[in-house]
Amino acid sequence: MTEQHILEDIDPIETKEWIDALESVLREEGPDRAQYILNRLTGEASKAGTSLPASITTPYRNTIAPEDEAPLPGDIFMERRIRSIIRWNALAMVMKANRADSTLGGHITSFSSAATLYDIGFNHFFRGNDGKQEADMVFFQGHISPGIYARSYIEGRLTDEQLDNFRREVDGKGISSYPHPWLMPDYWQFPTVSMGLGPLQAIYQAHVMKYQHSRGLIDQGDRKVWAFLGDGECDEPESLGAIALAGREKLDNLIFVINCNLQRLDGPVRGNSKIVQELEGVFRGAGWNVVKCLWGRHWDPLFEKDTKGLLVKRMNEVCDGELQNYKANGGAYTREHFFGKYPELLEMVKDMTDDEIMNLNRGGHDPYKVYAAYKEATSHKGQPTVVLAQTVKGYGMFKAAEAQNTAHQTKKLDEESLAQFRDKFGIPISDEELKDLPYYKPAEDSPEMQYLRSRRKELHGDFPIRRRDCEALEVPSLEAFKAQIAGTKGREISTTMAFVRALNVMVKDKQIGPRVVPILADEARTFGMEGMFRQLGIYSSEGQRYTPHDHTQIMYYKESQDGQILQEGINEAGAFSSWLALATSYSNSNLPMIPVYIYYSMFGFQRVGDLAWAAGDSQARGFLIGATAGRTTLNGEGLQHEDGHSHILAGTIPNCISYDPTYSYEVAVIVQDGLRRMYKEKESVFYYLTVMNENYAHEDMPEGVEDGILKGMYKLKSHTKKTHKKQVQLLGSGVILREVEAAAEILFNDFGVNSDVWSVTSFNELRREGLDASRWNMLHPEADQRQSYVETCLDGKGPVIASTDHMKLFADQIRPFVKGTYNVLGTDGFGRSDTRAQLRHFFEINRYWVVVSALNALAKDGVIDASVVSEAIAKFGLDPEKPNPVIC
C-alpha cells in the first residue's frame, strides 16, 4: 500500500479494505473495469452532495511504473555519446557568437535541459519525408535552436561556417536565431519563438490534418504533430487556450512535450506551488492523456523501499521553489532539507553519498523514462497526449547556470565551468584547445556517425526539413468570374456579397473546388454565406448527431464528417490557426489548399497580429477577408467593432498583398490574380481584402482596367469641360470612393472644377512600388530615373485629394510620390455608432468635406480665392469650430 493519505487517516483499516478491493479489481479485471467503478463511485458521491476535487491530479511521481516501461531500443551508450557531442557544439556555437560580438545573444540553458527530450525524438520517433507518408510535424521550442543546429552539423547538413555565423543572417552565410522558415526555407517548418503560438498552431495543425483525412484529400496515416514547449510558456493564454478543442476532437495525432524545468526567464514558474500538478489537472480536465515523466531511474530503488508512501508524500509537499534549491545547492542540502523532513526518509538514504543524492536524476534527463513516455504517447488512441517532463534548466553547466534564476540569460561559461562541462560529457578536447571553443565532429566512418545515420534512415530521412515546392494548380481564368465583372444591372449589393459570389465560383470549379476551404469564426449568416451550409457542409469530427431545428429550411445548419467549411466558433485565433495550417499545407503535406478566412475586419490583424506575422514567416498562401470593414460603414456597432486601421497593420507584413476594393469587378480581378500568383505561379504571398456591408449598384468593368486594379489604382472617370480652367485629382477607396465620385460632380457642376476620379484599390501596393522605384533611382544616379506608378498616373495635373474609410496614414503613404499639394482625409480617432451619413460627416470624409478639401488645395496653390472655400463651408453647413474627431 503506497498511498500517502494513510499518514493522515482516521480509519486506516477501512481505507486498506477499499484499497485492497481496488487492487483486486485491477489485478483480476483490469484498468477499464476499475475506471468504471471509480466513475460510478464519483457519480454516487456527487449525488449525495460530497465535495469532489476541482481537478484530477495524481501523486507526484511518474505515470508509467518501471515494470510497465517500454524498453529503450538501440545503443544507449552510443546515444549518450552523440547527445554529449551535440550539447558541446550547441554551447560552443553560442559562446563563439558572443565572443565575436556580445550583442548577438543566444540561449543555451533551455536546450541543456531539453537535450534528452529532443534526442529521443530524433533517434526513435520523428519521421522524415522519405517514407510512404509525409513527415511528422514538430513545433520546436524557439530558444533551443542551437541544439537542433548542432545535431544537423554532425549529420553534415550544416557547415562550420554556418555555425560560426549563428545569428548573422544578413549575408546569407549564417543560420537564423530561432526557427524561421522565411530565412531557412529548406529547414524550419514553423516559427515558434513568439511563445504560445507553437502550441496553438500545433493543435490546429492536428485538427486540419484530421479534416483533410476525413474529406479524403490525403491519407495522413499515423503522422504525428509534436509541440515542444516550456512550463513557463504555459502562462501564455495561447498555449492552453485551445486544448479543449484537442480533447473534444480526440486528436490522437497530437503530442505536447512540456519541458518542466520549473523556471521562467527570470525565476521559478510556480515557486510557491507545483506547475506540474497544475498542468496535469488542466490537461486531464480538457480530455487529454497525461504522462508524467518526473523522476529518473536512479529514484526507482528508493520508490521500491517506500512501502508507506512517505517519499511520494514528501514529493507532493515540496513546492517548485524548493525543488530548484535542491539542484542549485547540492546533495548535502537535499539530504537535510528534502529527506531530513522525515526520519524514515533520512534513514532511506543513509548509505548514499552527497554526490549520489545529487545525481538522483529527473525524468526528462533519463532516456529510458523519456522513451517510455514517448512510446505511450505515440501508441495512445482516442486522446491527445501531453508529456510533462521534469528537468533542470542549465543542466550540466554547474555553478555558471544549473538551476540558477539567471540561467536564461547565460550566454557563456567561465573557464572552470566550461572544463567541467567538457569533462562531464566526455568531449575529447584538451585544455589547450578549450580556449578556442572548437566544434567536435566524429570521423565520417566512426561508430557515432554510422549510428546517427542509421537511425535517421530508419525514420525516413533528415529532420527538420521543409518542402519548398509543390504541384501547380490550374486556376480559373478571369472569364470564370464574368458574372461579377458584368455588374449588377441596378441591383444593390455589398462587396461582401460580391466576394461570396466569387467564392462560389471557386468552390464550384472542377479543378480547385475541393481545395477551397471557407473558414469562419461564427459569422456565416452575417456575411451572407448560410447558403453554403447545405451546399458544402460544416466539418465536424463526429458528424451531426442531432436534427437541427431549421432542418426544414433550404439553408439549414448542416454538420458532417466530410464537411468543407471550417466553422471554428467565436475564436479568431483558432480560426486563423486553421487558416495558417491550410495555407502552409502545400509545404507540410504536399497538398496545396486554398483557405479563405472571412471575419470582422476589426478582429483580424489587431487581434491576431502575432499569428499574421507568423503567417508571413511561414510563407503562407491563402485569402484573408476582412468583412464589414471601415470606420463608418459598420455603422451600428460602435467603437469596438469599427476598423480603420487593418490595412496599416497588414502593410507591416512584407508578403501580405492587401486591397480595399469598391466594386464587384475589382473583387473578381483581385481574387483571380491571387489564385494565379499563389497557386499557379506558386508565389509565397497571401492576400488580404477588405469588403463592406453597404449595398449599392455595381457597374460593368471598364475596358482595360485590370492592370491598374492590381497595381493599386486606375482612372475610373473624368469630369472635364474645356471652359473649366481648374483641375484636381480625386482618390478614393472602398465605399468612400462613391463619396469621392459624388464630390467630383459637385465640383464640376457648382464650382467649375474639372477632376479625374481614381479608384485606389491598394495604397499599400502603391507605396511598395514607389519605394522600390525611389531606391533604384538612388542607387543608379546616372541612369534615366524611374517614375513611380503613382507619378505616372497623376502626372502633376492639379492638387490631389484622397478620402478613405481608414486612418489618414493609410492614404498618406503615397505622399512622396505625389507632386504638388496633397490633402488626405481619413477616420482617425475612435469609432462610434450612428448613421453612416452622420459618421462620415463626423470623421470629415464625405463628399462635402472632399469638395472643401479640394477647394482649399486650389486656394493654397493660388488658383482660386480663399473666399470660395469659406462660401463652400457655409453652403454645406460645415461648422468651422467643430471638434477634431481625432481627440473628441
Short mmCIF file of C-alpha atoms in Angstrom, two decimals, residues 79-525:
data_model
loop_
_atom_site.label_atom_id
_atom_site.label_comp_id
_atom_site.label_asym_id
_atom_site.label_seq_id
_atom_site.Cartn_x
_atom_site.Cartn_y
_atom_site.Cartn_z
CA GLU A 79 23.20 7.74 -27.96
CA ARG A 80 24.60 9.36 -24.84
CA ARG A 81 27.88 9.90 -26.68
CA ILE A 82 26.13 11.60 -29.59
CA ARG A 83 23.95 13.64 -27.26
CA SER A 84 27.02 14.89 -25.42
CA ILE A 85 28.68 15.99 -28.67
CA ILE A 86 25.53 17.86 -29.63
CA ARG A 87 25.48 19.58 -26.24
CA TRP A 88 29.08 20.67 -26.69
CA ASN A 89 28.64 22.05 -30.21
CA ALA A 90 25.49 23.95 -29.21
CA LEU A 91 27.37 25.56 -26.34
CA ALA A 92 30.43 26.33 -28.47
CA MET A 93 28.31 27.93 -31.18
CA VAL A 94 26.58 30.36 -28.83
CA MET A 95 29.76 31.19 -26.95
CA LYS A 96 31.67 31.82 -30.18
CA ALA A 97 28.96 34.15 -31.43
CA ASN A 98 29.18 36.19 -28.25
CA ARG A 99 32.95 36.26 -28.23
CA ALA A 100 32.84 37.77 -31.72
CA ASP A 101 30.11 40.26 -30.87
CA SER A 102 28.50 40.31 -27.44
CA THR A 103 25.37 41.95 -28.87
CA LEU A 104 24.33 38.82 -30.77
CA GLY A 105 23.00 36.95 -27.74
CA GLY A 106 21.77 33.39 -27.90
CA HIS A 107 20.37 30.86 -25.45
CA ILE A 108 21.90 27.63 -24.21
CA THR A 109 20.23 26.68 -20.95
CA SER A 110 16.84 25.77 -22.41
CA PHE A 111 18.41 23.22 -24.72
CA SER A 112 20.67 21.95 -21.96
CA SER A 113 17.56 20.99 -20.03
CA ALA A 114 15.76 19.54 -23.05
CA ALA A 115 18.58 17.74 -24.91
CA THR A 116 17.39 14.25 -23.96
CA LEU A 117 13.79 15.10 -24.82
CA TYR A 118 14.83 16.01 -28.36
CA ASP A 119 17.46 13.32 -28.75
CA ILE A 120 15.00 10.50 -28.09
CA GLY A 121 12.64 12.08 -30.60
CA PHE A 122 15.30 12.33 -33.31
CA ASN A 123 16.60 8.80 -32.72
CA HIS A 124 13.31 6.96 -32.40
CA PHE A 125 10.20 8.99 -33.28
CA PHE A 126 10.46 12.00 -35.63
CA ARG A 127 9.79 10.60 -39.11
CA GLY A 128 11.16 12.27 -42.24
CA ASN A 129 9.78 12.69 -45.75
CA ASP A 130 11.30 9.65 -47.49
CA GLY A 131 8.66 7.15 -46.43
CA LYS A 132 5.23 6.24 -47.75
CA GLN A 133 3.59 9.09 -45.85
CA GLU A 134 4.50 12.70 -45.20
CA ALA A 135 6.86 13.63 -42.39
CA ASP A 136 5.81 14.26 -38.82
CA MET A 137 5.47 17.89 -37.84
CA VAL A 138 7.47 19.21 -34.92
CA PHE A 139 6.98 22.62 -33.36
CA PHE A 140 10.38 23.11 -31.76
CA GLN A 141 10.63 25.40 -28.77
CA GLY A 142 12.27 28.51 -30.19
CA HIS A 143 15.03 29.00 -27.62
CA ILE A 144 16.53 25.55 -28.21
CA SER A 145 17.53 26.17 -31.83
CA PRO A 146 21.30 25.88 -31.11
CA GLY A 147 20.79 22.23 -30.16
CA ILE A 148 18.97 21.43 -33.39
CA TYR A 149 21.69 23.16 -35.41
CA ALA A 150 24.36 21.24 -33.50
CA ARG A 151 22.75 17.94 -34.43
CA SER A 152 22.44 18.92 -38.09
CA TYR A 153 26.10 19.92 -38.01
CA ILE A 154 27.37 16.48 -37.05
CA GLU A 155 24.96 14.98 -39.58
CA GLY A 156 26.74 17.04 -42.24
CA ARG A 157 23.72 19.21 -43.05
CA LEU A 158 25.30 22.42 -41.71
CA THR A 159 28.88 23.64 -42.03
CA ASP A 160 31.43 25.17 -39.67
CA GLU A 161 30.93 28.48 -41.44
CA GLN A 162 27.20 28.41 -40.82
CA LEU A 163 27.67 27.64 -37.13
CA ASP A 164 30.31 30.36 -36.89
CA ASN A 165 27.72 32.77 -38.28
CA PHE A 166 24.93 31.87 -35.88
CA ARG A 167 22.56 34.84 -35.70
CA ARG A 168 24.35 36.53 -38.62
CA GLU A 169 21.59 36.28 -41.20
CA VAL A 170 22.04 39.29 -43.46
CA ASP A 171 24.64 37.96 -45.91
CA GLY A 172 23.09 34.52 -46.15
CA LYS A 173 26.09 32.71 -44.69
CA GLY A 174 24.69 32.22 -41.22
CA ILE A 175 21.76 30.50 -39.58
CA SER A 176 18.76 32.14 -38.01
CA SER A 177 18.44 32.93 -34.34
CA TYR A 178 15.23 30.92 -33.96
CA PRO A 179 13.04 28.72 -36.16
CA HIS A 180 12.26 30.95 -39.16
CA PRO A 181 11.04 29.30 -42.39
CA TRP A 182 11.43 32.55 -44.30
CA LEU A 183 15.14 32.71 -43.52
CA MET A 184 15.81 28.95 -43.75
CA PRO A 185 13.17 27.77 -46.25
CA ASP A 186 14.57 24.23 -46.63
CA TYR A 187 14.92 23.61 -42.91
CA TRP A 188 12.45 25.02 -40.40
CA GLN A 189 8.79 24.06 -40.73
CA PHE A 190 7.24 26.52 -38.27
CA PRO A 191 8.12 29.78 -36.50
CA THR A 192 7.62 29.27 -32.77
CA VAL A 193 9.73 31.60 -30.67
CA SER A 194 6.87 34.01 -30.06
CA MET A 195 5.81 32.00 -27.08
CA GLY A 196 2.37 30.44 -27.06
CA LEU A 197 1.99 30.36 -30.85
CA GLY A 198 3.65 26.97 -31.26
CA PRO A 199 1.19 25.09 -29.04
CA LEU A 200 -1.80 26.88 -30.55
CA GLN A 201 -0.65 26.23 -34.12
CA ALA A 202 0.11 22.60 -33.31
CA ILE A 203 -3.43 21.96 -32.08
CA TYR A 204 -4.98 23.39 -35.21
CA GLN A 205 -2.43 21.66 -37.40
CA ALA A 206 -3.57 18.34 -35.95
CA HIS A 207 -7.19 19.45 -36.34
CA VAL A 208 -6.65 20.34 -40.01
CA MET A 209 -4.88 17.04 -40.68
CA LYS A 210 -7.94 15.17 -39.39
CA TYR A 211 -10.13 17.43 -41.54
CA GLN A 212 -8.09 16.68 -44.68
CA HIS A 213 -8.12 12.96 -43.90
CA SER A 214 -11.88 12.90 -43.26
CA ARG A 215 -12.56 14.64 -46.56
CA GLY A 216 -10.42 12.11 -48.43
CA LEU A 217 -7.97 14.75 -49.63
CA ILE A 218 -4.92 12.96 -48.26
CA ASP A 219 -4.23 9.84 -46.25
CA GLN A 220 -2.49 11.25 -43.18
CA GLY A 221 -1.77 7.76 -41.84
CA ASP A 222 -0.39 7.88 -38.32
CA ARG A 223 1.53 11.14 -38.77
CA LYS A 224 2.10 12.96 -35.52
CA VAL A 225 2.20 16.61 -34.60
CA TRP A 226 4.66 17.26 -31.78
CA ALA A 227 4.74 20.52 -29.88
CA PHE A 228 7.64 21.20 -27.52
CA LEU A 229 7.12 24.00 -25.05
CA GLY A 230 8.25 25.16 -21.66
CA ASP A 231 6.28 25.18 -18.45
CA GLY A 232 6.72 28.95 -18.24
CA GLU A 233 5.33 29.27 -21.76
CA CYS A 234 2.07 27.83 -20.46
CA ASP A 235 1.36 31.18 -18.83
CA GLU A 236 0.65 32.49 -22.34
CA PRO A 237 -3.12 32.27 -22.97
CA GLU A 238 -2.45 30.90 -26.46
CA SER A 239 -0.59 27.88 -25.03
CA LEU A 240 -3.55 26.40 -23.20
CA GLY A 241 -6.44 28.32 -24.73
CA ALA A 242 -7.36 25.67 -27.31
CA ILE A 243 -6.52 22.43 -25.50
CA ALA A 244 -10.24 21.71 -25.02
CA LEU A 245 -10.62 21.53 -28.81
CA ALA A 246 -7.92 18.85 -28.96
CA GLY A 247 -9.62 16.84 -26.23
CA ARG A 248 -13.10 17.31 -27.68
CA GLU A 249 -11.99 16.17 -31.14
CA LYS A 250 -9.87 13.30 -29.75
CA LEU A 251 -6.79 14.44 -31.65
CA ASP A 252 -4.64 11.38 -31.02
CA ASN A 253 -2.25 12.64 -33.72
CA LEU A 254 -1.12 15.39 -31.33
CA ILE A 255 1.58 15.20 -28.66
CA PHE A 256 2.66 18.02 -26.36
CA VAL A 257 6.01 17.71 -24.60
CA ILE A 258 6.27 20.28 -21.83
CA ASN A 259 9.77 20.77 -20.53
CA CYS A 260 9.09 21.39 -16.86
CA ASN A 261 12.40 22.84 -15.76
CA LEU A 262 10.36 24.87 -13.24
CA GLN A 263 11.84 28.19 -14.40
CA ARG A 264 10.65 31.15 -16.38
CA LEU A 265 13.12 33.61 -17.89
CA ASP A 266 13.62 35.36 -14.53
CA GLY A 267 12.78 32.85 -11.83
CA PRO A 268 10.56 29.93 -10.85
CA VAL A 269 7.34 29.28 -12.76
CA ARG A 270 5.35 28.41 -9.64
CA GLY A 271 7.79 28.97 -6.83
CA ASN A 272 5.11 28.58 -4.16
CA SER A 273 3.20 25.69 -5.72
CA LYS A 274 3.65 22.98 -8.35
CA ILE A 275 3.36 23.70 -12.06
CA VAL A 276 3.34 20.00 -12.99
CA GLN A 277 0.29 19.31 -10.86
CA GLU A 278 -1.45 22.41 -12.15
CA LEU A 279 -0.83 21.39 -15.75
CA GLU A 280 -1.88 17.82 -15.10
CA GLY A 281 -5.23 18.95 -13.75
CA VAL A 282 -5.81 21.38 -16.62
CA PHE A 283 -4.99 18.84 -19.32
CA ARG A 284 -6.88 15.97 -17.70
CA GLY A 285 -9.89 18.22 -17.37
CA ALA A 286 -9.64 19.03 -21.08
CA GLY A 287 -9.72 15.35 -22.00
CA TRP A 288 -6.01 14.71 -22.59
CA ASN A 289 -3.95 11.66 -21.77
CA VAL A 290 -1.34 12.89 -19.28
CA VAL A 291 2.04 11.17 -18.91
CA LYS A 292 4.20 12.48 -16.08
CA CYS A 293 7.90 11.82 -16.54
CA LEU A 294 9.29 13.35 -13.36
CA TRP A 295 11.93 11.10 -11.85
CA GLY A 296 14.80 9.20 -13.46
CA ARG A 297 15.61 5.56 -12.92
CA HIS A 298 18.05 6.33 -10.07
CA TRP A 299 14.97 7.04 -7.96
CA ASP A 300 13.40 3.64 -8.67
CA PRO A 301 15.19 1.78 -5.81
CA LEU A 302 14.02 4.45 -3.36
CA PHE A 303 10.43 4.10 -4.54
CA GLU A 304 10.69 0.34 -4.01
CA LYS A 305 11.73 0.96 -0.40
CA ASP A 306 8.91 3.45 0.11
CA THR A 307 6.31 0.99 1.42
CA LYS A 308 4.48 3.67 3.46
CA GLY A 309 4.25 6.31 0.75
CA LEU A 310 6.46 8.76 2.64
CA LEU A 311 8.65 9.57 -0.35
CA VAL A 312 5.64 10.39 -2.54
CA LYS A 313 4.14 12.38 0.34
CA ARG A 314 7.33 14.45 0.55
CA MET A 315 7.35 14.95 -3.20
CA ASN A 316 3.78 16.17 -3.04
CA GLU A 317 4.62 18.60 -0.23
CA VAL A 318 7.62 20.29 -1.76
CA CYS A 319 6.97 23.42 -3.82
CA ASP A 320 8.81 24.17 -7.04
CA GLY A 321 10.99 26.85 -5.48
CA GLU A 322 12.42 24.24 -3.11
CA LEU A 323 12.91 21.71 -5.90
CA GLN A 324 15.00 24.32 -7.66
CA ASN A 325 17.00 24.92 -4.47
CA TYR A 326 17.86 21.23 -4.15
CA LYS A 327 19.59 21.18 -7.54
CA ALA A 328 21.20 24.57 -7.07
CA ASN A 329 22.58 23.82 -3.58
CA GLY A 330 23.78 20.26 -3.91
CA GLY A 331 23.47 16.83 -2.30
CA ALA A 332 24.11 17.79 1.32
CA TYR A 333 21.43 20.48 1.16
CA THR A 334 19.00 18.00 -0.41
CA ARG A 335 19.73 15.40 2.26
CA GLU A 336 18.98 17.90 5.02
CA HIS A 337 16.04 19.77 3.56
CA PHE A 338 14.28 17.14 1.46
CA PHE A 339 14.96 13.78 3.06
CA GLY A 340 15.50 15.30 6.50
CA LYS A 341 11.84 16.23 6.85
CA TYR A 342 11.02 12.68 7.98
CA PRO A 343 13.42 10.39 9.90
CA GLU A 344 12.30 7.41 7.81
CA LEU A 345 13.41 9.15 4.60
CA LEU A 346 16.70 10.16 6.11
CA GLU A 347 17.24 6.54 7.06
CA MET A 348 16.42 5.51 3.49
CA VAL A 349 19.42 7.46 2.09
CA LYS A 350 21.88 6.97 4.94
CA ASP A 351 24.16 4.81 2.76
CA MET A 352 24.16 7.26 -0.11
CA THR A 353 26.89 9.87 -0.53
CA ASP A 354 26.06 13.52 -1.14
CA ASP A 355 27.20 13.09 -4.75
CA GLU A 356 24.87 10.12 -5.20
CA ILE A 357 21.99 12.15 -3.84
CA MET A 358 22.93 14.99 -6.18
CA ASN A 359 22.87 12.53 -9.08
CA LEU A 360 19.31 11.39 -8.40
CA ASN A 361 18.17 12.37 -11.87
CA ARG A 362 14.98 13.90 -13.12
CA GLY A 363 12.80 12.13 -15.64
CA GLY A 364 13.43 14.46 -18.55
CA HIS A 365 17.15 13.67 -18.41
CA ASP A 366 16.67 9.91 -18.35
CA PRO A 367 16.47 8.40 -21.87
CA TYR A 368 14.76 5.25 -20.58
CA LYS A 369 11.96 7.22 -18.96
CA VAL A 370 11.60 9.61 -21.91
CA TYR A 371 11.43 6.78 -24.42
CA ALA A 372 8.74 5.03 -22.38
CA ALA A 373 6.73 8.26 -22.18
CA TYR A 374 7.00 8.89 -25.94
CA LYS A 375 6.11 5.29 -26.73
CA GLU A 376 2.97 5.63 -24.65
CA ALA A 377 2.16 8.95 -26.31
CA THR A 378 2.53 7.67 -29.87
CA SER A 379 0.56 4.49 -29.28
CA HIS A 380 -2.30 6.02 -27.27
CA LYS A 381 -5.60 6.19 -29.15
CA GLY A 382 -8.62 8.42 -28.75
CA GLN A 383 -6.95 11.32 -26.93
CA PRO A 384 -4.15 13.82 -27.43
CA THR A 385 -1.23 13.22 -25.07
CA VAL A 386 0.83 15.62 -23.02
CA VAL A 387 4.18 14.51 -21.59
CA LEU A 388 5.14 16.51 -18.51
CA ALA A 389 8.89 16.01 -18.32
CA GLN A 390 10.72 17.39 -15.30
CA THR A 391 14.22 18.71 -15.98
CA VAL A 392 16.82 21.13 -14.67
CA LYS A 393 17.43 24.37 -16.54
CA GLY A 394 21.09 24.78 -17.33
CA TYR A 395 21.68 21.05 -16.79
CA GLY A 396 25.41 20.26 -16.85
CA MET A 397 26.52 23.86 -16.51
CA PHE A 398 27.35 23.64 -12.83
CA LYS A 399 27.62 26.87 -10.85
CA ALA A 400 27.50 29.01 -14.00
CA ALA A 401 23.86 28.27 -14.73
CA GLU A 402 22.47 25.00 -13.39
CA ALA A 403 19.11 25.68 -11.72
CA GLN A 404 20.02 29.35 -11.34
CA ASN A 405 17.46 32.15 -11.67
CA THR A 406 19.86 33.81 -14.10
CA ALA A 407 20.12 30.69 -16.27
CA HIS A 408 18.13 32.02 -19.24
CA GLN A 409 20.46 34.99 -19.67
CA THR A 410 23.58 32.80 -19.64
CA LYS A 411 25.45 33.04 -22.94
CA LYS A 412 28.86 31.83 -21.84
CA LEU A 413 30.58 29.75 -19.17
CA ASP A 414 33.56 30.66 -17.07
CA GLU A 415 36.71 28.65 -17.68
CA GLU A 416 36.16 26.30 -14.74
CA SER A 417 32.54 25.54 -15.66
CA LEU A 418 33.49 25.05 -19.30
CA ALA A 419 36.10 22.48 -18.34
CA GLN A 420 33.62 20.75 -16.03
CA PHE A 421 31.09 20.67 -18.85
CA ARG A 422 33.65 19.10 -21.19
CA ASP A 423 34.60 16.51 -18.60
CA LYS A 424 31.02 15.66 -17.64
CA PHE A 425 30.11 14.92 -21.23
CA GLY A 426 33.40 13.35 -22.23
CA ILE A 427 34.35 15.63 -25.11
CA PRO A 428 37.90 14.84 -26.38
CA ILE A 429 39.21 18.41 -26.35
CA SER A 430 42.39 19.33 -24.48
CA ASP A 431 42.81 22.17 -22.02
CA GLU A 432 44.89 23.98 -24.61
CA GLU A 433 42.19 23.64 -27.27
CA LEU A 434 39.43 24.55 -24.88
CA LYS A 435 40.03 28.29 -25.07
CA ASP A 436 39.31 28.26 -28.84
CA LEU A 437 35.92 26.53 -28.39
CA PRO A 438 36.38 24.14 -31.31
CA TYR A 439 33.43 22.20 -32.65
CA TYR A 440 33.71 18.46 -32.44
CA LYS A 441 32.57 16.13 -35.20
CA PRO A 442 33.37 12.41 -35.20
CA ALA A 443 35.08 10.96 -38.25
CA GLU A 444 32.81 10.01 -41.14
CA ASP A 445 33.45 6.29 -40.63
CA SER A 446 33.15 6.44 -36.85
CA PRO A 447 30.59 4.32 -34.99
CA GLU A 448 28.84 7.52 -33.88
CA MET A 449 28.27 8.71 -37.44
CA GLN A 450 27.17 5.28 -38.59
CA TYR A 451 24.70 5.02 -35.74
CA LEU A 452 23.37 8.53 -36.27
CA ARG A 453 22.72 7.93 -39.95
CA SER A 454 21.21 4.51 -39.40
CA ARG A 455 18.66 5.96 -37.00
CA ARG A 456 17.60 8.67 -39.47
CA LYS A 457 17.49 6.16 -42.32
CA GLU A 458 15.12 4.01 -40.32
CA LEU A 459 12.99 7.10 -39.64
CA HIS A 460 12.87 8.04 -43.34
CA GLY A 461 15.35 10.84 -43.72
CA ASP A 462 16.62 14.15 -42.45
CA PHE A 463 14.82 16.19 -39.84
CA PRO A 464 13.92 19.03 -39.57
CA ILE A 465 13.31 19.59 -43.26
CA ARG A 466 10.88 21.80 -45.13
CA ARG A 467 9.46 21.27 -48.60
CA ARG A 468 9.65 24.38 -50.77
CA ASP A 469 7.93 23.16 -53.90
CA CYS A 470 4.57 21.61 -54.68
CA GLU A 471 2.31 20.98 -57.63
CA ALA A 472 0.92 23.96 -59.52
CA LEU A 473 -2.88 24.18 -59.72
CA GLU A 474 -4.93 25.01 -62.77
CA VAL A 475 -6.89 28.03 -61.60
CA PRO A 476 -9.97 29.54 -63.23
CA SER A 477 -9.44 32.38 -65.70
CA LEU A 478 -11.00 35.80 -65.27
CA GLU A 479 -13.70 34.67 -67.68
CA ALA A 480 -14.99 32.32 -64.97
CA PHE A 481 -15.90 35.41 -62.92
CA LYS A 482 -17.87 37.07 -65.73
CA ALA A 483 -20.98 37.42 -63.58
CA GLN A 484 -19.00 39.52 -61.09
CA ILE A 485 -17.37 41.53 -63.88
CA ALA A 486 -20.68 42.28 -65.60
CA GLY A 487 -22.08 44.43 -62.80
CA THR A 488 -25.42 44.20 -61.05
CA LYS A 489 -27.69 45.99 -63.57
CA GLY A 490 -29.02 48.39 -60.95
CA ARG A 491 -29.36 45.85 -58.17
CA GLU A 492 -27.66 46.91 -54.94
CA ILE A 493 -25.25 44.53 -53.26
CA SER A 494 -22.27 44.87 -50.92
CA THR A 495 -18.69 43.98 -51.72
CA THR A 496 -19.06 41.28 -49.07
CA MET A 497 -21.73 39.68 -51.23
CA ALA A 498 -19.60 40.26 -54.33
CA PHE A 499 -16.83 38.29 -52.68
CA VAL A 500 -19.19 35.49 -51.59
CA ARG A 501 -20.26 35.18 -55.23
CA ALA A 502 -16.64 34.95 -56.29
CA LEU A 503 -16.12 32.32 -53.59
CA ASN A 504 -18.98 30.31 -55.05
CA VAL A 505 -17.22 30.35 -58.42
CA MET A 506 -14.12 28.97 -56.71
CA VAL A 507 -15.85 26.15 -54.82
CA LYS A 508 -17.73 25.06 -57.94
CA ASP A 509 -14.62 24.93 -60.10
CA LYS A 510 -13.80 21.33 -61.02
CA GLN A 511 -10.06 21.80 -60.62
CA ILE A 512 -9.72 23.75 -57.41
CA GLY A 513 -13.16 23.43 -55.81
CA PRO A 514 -12.29 20.67 -53.31
CA ARG A 515 -9.17 22.59 -52.26
CA VAL A 516 -11.12 25.71 -51.26
CA VAL A 517 -11.83 25.89 -47.51
CA PRO A 518 -14.14 28.63 -46.23
CA ILE A 519 -13.19 29.36 -42.61
CA LEU A 520 -15.43 31.27 -40.23
CA ALA A 521 -15.38 32.46 -36.66
CA ASP A 522 -19.15 32.05 -36.23
CA GLU A 523 -20.33 34.80 -38.61
CA ALA A 524 -21.52 33.00 -41.78
CA ARG A 525 -25.02 34.48 -41.64
#
